[in-house]
mmCIF file of C-alpha atoms in Angstrom:
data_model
loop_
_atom_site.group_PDB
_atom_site.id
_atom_site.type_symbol
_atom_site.label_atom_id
_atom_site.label_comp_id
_atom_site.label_asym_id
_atom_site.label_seq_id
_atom_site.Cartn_x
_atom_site.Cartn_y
_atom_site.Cartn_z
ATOM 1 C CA UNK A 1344 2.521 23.774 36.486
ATOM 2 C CA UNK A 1345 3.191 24.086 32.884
ATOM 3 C CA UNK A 1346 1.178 25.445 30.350
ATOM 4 C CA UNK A 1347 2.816 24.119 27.391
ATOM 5 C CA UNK A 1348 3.549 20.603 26.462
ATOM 6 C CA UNK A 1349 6.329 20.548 24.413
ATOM 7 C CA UNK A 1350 9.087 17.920 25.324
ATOM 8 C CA UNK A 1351 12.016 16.528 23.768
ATOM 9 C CA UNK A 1352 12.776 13.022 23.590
ATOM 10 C CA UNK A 1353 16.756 12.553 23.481
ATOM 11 C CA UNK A 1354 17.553 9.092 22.185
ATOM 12 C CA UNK A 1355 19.573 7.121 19.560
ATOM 13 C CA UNK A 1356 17.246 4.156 18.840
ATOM 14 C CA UNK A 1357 14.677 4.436 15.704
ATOM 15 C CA UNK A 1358 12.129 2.224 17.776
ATOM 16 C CA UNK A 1359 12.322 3.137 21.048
ATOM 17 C CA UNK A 1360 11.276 6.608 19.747
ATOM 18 C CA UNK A 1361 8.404 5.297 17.582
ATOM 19 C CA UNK A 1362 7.381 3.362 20.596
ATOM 20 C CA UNK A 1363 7.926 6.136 22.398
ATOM 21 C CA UNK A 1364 6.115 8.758 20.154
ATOM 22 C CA UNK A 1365 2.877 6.207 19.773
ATOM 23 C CA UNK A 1366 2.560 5.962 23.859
ATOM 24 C CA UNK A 1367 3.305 10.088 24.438
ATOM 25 C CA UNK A 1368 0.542 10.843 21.608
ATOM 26 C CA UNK A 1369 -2.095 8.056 23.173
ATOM 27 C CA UNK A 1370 -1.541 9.974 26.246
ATOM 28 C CA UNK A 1371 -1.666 13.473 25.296
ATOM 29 C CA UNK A 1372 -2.316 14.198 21.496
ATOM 30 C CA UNK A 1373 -1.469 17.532 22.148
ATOM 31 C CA UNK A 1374 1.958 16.997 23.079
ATOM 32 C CA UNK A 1375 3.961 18.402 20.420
ATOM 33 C CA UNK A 1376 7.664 15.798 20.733
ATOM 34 C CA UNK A 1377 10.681 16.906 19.165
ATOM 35 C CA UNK A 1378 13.845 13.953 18.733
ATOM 36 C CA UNK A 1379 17.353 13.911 19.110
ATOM 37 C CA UNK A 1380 19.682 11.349 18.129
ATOM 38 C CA UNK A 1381 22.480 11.818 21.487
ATOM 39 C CA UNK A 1382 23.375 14.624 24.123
ATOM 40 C CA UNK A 1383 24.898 16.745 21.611
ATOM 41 C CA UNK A 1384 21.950 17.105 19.192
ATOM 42 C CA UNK A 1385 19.777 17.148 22.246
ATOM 43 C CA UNK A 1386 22.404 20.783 23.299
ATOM 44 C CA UNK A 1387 22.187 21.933 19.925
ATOM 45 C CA UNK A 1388 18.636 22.018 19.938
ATOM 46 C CA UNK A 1389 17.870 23.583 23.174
ATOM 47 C CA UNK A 1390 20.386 26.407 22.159
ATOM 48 C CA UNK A 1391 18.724 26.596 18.476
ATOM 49 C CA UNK A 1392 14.788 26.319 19.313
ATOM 50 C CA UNK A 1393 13.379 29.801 21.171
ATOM 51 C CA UNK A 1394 10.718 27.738 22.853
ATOM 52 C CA UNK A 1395 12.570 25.345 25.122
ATOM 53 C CA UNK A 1396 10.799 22.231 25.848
ATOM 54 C CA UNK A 1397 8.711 21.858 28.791
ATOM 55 C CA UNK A 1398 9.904 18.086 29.826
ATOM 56 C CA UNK A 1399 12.980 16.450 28.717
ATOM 57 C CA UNK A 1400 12.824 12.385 28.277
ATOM 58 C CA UNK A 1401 16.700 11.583 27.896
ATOM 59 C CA UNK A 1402 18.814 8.313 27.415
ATOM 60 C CA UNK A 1403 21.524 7.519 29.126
ATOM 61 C CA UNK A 1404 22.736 4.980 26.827
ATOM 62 C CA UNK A 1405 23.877 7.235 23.552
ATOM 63 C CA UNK A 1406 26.926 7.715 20.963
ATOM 64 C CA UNK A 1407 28.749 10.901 21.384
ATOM 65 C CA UNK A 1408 27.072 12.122 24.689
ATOM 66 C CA UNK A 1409 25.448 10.191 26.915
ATOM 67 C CA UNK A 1410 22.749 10.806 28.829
ATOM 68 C CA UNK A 1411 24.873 11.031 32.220
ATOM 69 C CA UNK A 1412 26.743 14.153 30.076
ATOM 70 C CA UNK A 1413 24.066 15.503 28.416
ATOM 71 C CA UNK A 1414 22.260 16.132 31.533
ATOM 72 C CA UNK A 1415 25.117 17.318 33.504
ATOM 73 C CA UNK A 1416 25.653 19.783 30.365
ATOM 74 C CA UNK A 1417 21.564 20.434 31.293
ATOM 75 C CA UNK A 1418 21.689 21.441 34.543
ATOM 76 C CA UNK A 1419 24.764 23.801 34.182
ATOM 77 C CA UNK A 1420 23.416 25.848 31.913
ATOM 78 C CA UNK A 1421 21.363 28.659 33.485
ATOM 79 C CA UNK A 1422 18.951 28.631 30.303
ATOM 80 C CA UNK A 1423 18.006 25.115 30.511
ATOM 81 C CA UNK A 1424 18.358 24.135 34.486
ATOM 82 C CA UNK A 1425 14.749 24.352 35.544
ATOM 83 C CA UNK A 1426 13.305 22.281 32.696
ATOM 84 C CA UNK A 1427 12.733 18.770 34.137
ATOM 85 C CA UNK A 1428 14.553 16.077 33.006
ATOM 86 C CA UNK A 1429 13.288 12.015 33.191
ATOM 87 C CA UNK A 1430 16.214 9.960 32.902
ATOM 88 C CA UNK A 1431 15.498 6.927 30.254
ATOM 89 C CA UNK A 1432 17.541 3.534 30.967
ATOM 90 C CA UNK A 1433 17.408 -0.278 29.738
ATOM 91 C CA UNK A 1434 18.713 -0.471 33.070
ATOM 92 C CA UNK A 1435 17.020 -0.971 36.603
ATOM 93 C CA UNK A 1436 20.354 -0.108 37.938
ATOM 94 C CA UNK A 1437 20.136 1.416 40.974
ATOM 95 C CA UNK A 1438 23.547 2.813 40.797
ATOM 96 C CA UNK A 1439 22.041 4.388 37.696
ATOM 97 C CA UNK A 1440 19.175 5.773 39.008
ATOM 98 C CA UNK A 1441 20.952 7.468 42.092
ATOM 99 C CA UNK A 1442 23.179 8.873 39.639
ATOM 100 C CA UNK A 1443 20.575 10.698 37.401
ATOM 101 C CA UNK A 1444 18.818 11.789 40.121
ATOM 102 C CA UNK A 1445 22.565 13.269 41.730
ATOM 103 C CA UNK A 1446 22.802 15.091 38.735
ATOM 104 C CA UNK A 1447 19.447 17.104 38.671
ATOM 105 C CA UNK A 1448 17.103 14.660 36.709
ATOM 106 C CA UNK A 1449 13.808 14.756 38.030
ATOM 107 C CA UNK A 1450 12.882 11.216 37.727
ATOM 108 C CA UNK A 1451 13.805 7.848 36.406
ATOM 109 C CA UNK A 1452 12.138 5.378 33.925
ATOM 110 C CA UNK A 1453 13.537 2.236 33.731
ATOM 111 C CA UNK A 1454 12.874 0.743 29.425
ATOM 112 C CA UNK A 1455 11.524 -2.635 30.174
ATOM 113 C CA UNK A 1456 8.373 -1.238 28.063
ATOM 114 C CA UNK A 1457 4.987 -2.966 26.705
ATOM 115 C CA UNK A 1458 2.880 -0.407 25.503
ATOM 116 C CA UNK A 1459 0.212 -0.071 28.803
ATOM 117 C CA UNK A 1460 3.779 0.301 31.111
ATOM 118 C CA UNK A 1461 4.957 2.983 29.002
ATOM 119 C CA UNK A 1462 1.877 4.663 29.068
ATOM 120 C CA UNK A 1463 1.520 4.520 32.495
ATOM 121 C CA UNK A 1464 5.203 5.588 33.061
ATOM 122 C CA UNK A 1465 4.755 8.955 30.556
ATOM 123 C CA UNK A 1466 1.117 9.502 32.579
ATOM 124 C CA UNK A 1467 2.964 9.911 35.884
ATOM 125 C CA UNK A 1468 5.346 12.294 34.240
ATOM 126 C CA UNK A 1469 2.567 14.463 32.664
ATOM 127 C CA UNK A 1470 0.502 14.292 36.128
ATOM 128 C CA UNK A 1471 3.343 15.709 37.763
ATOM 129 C CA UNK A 1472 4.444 18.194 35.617
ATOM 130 C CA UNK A 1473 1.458 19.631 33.215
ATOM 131 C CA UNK A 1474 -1.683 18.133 35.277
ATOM 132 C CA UNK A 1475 -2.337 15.100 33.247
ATOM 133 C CA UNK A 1476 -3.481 15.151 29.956
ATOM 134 C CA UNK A 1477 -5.772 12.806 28.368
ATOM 135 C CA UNK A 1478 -7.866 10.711 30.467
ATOM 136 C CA UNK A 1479 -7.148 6.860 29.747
ATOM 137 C CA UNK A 1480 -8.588 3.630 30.770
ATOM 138 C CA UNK A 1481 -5.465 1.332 30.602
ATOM 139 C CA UNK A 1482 -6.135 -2.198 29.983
#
């Protein structure tokens, strides 16, 4: 389990990341979320930051990389392989989702969000991977 809860949220659009940002600090506060724009931002800063992130939420819809790249690009590197990866998609594509989860991610959100889904969705992630955070009632 991890002890540290810093993750990186790789994706191009201003409000998905505020909406994004405002469900991830609901659930854990203490969650400290770094942004970037596409795959190759999200590269530079895993090669530029000395504490890597502990959870990576990535897009696969994204100028310059996408999210298919990016995390192929993830999961060859011997630096960055381990660090989960949740695959981020407007799609419910189940082409899509067999893909990310070929290529190393560790799970798959599909972007149909309200608020309590999203929640719910970044919950699961933090259950799984740092032991929960915050305790919510979701209603």
């Amino acid at each position: 389990m991890l002890t540290h809860k810093k993750i990186l949220l790789v994706e191009d659009d201003i409000d998905d990341q505020q909406f994004f940002i405002e469900a991830l600090k609901e659930i854990c506060p203490e969650a400290e979320c770094s942004i970037a724009n596409n795959g190759i931002e999200a590269l530079a800063h895993l090669n530029n930051d000395p504490l890597l992130p502990s959870c990576i939420f990535l897009d696969i819809n994204m100028p310059y990389m996408n999210g298919f790249e990016c995390l192929t690009e993830i999961k060859k590197a011997k630096a960055y392989k381990a660090i989960p990866v949740c695959v981020l998609s407007t799609s419910s594509n189940e082409a899509s989702k067999t893909q990310s989860l070929q290529l190393g991610a560790a799970s798959f959100i599909s972007k149909g969000w309200n608020l309590t889904e999203l929640k719910l969705q970044i919950d699961e992630v933090m259950q799984k991977y740092f032991g929960g955070c915050v305790q919510l009632a979701y209603v």
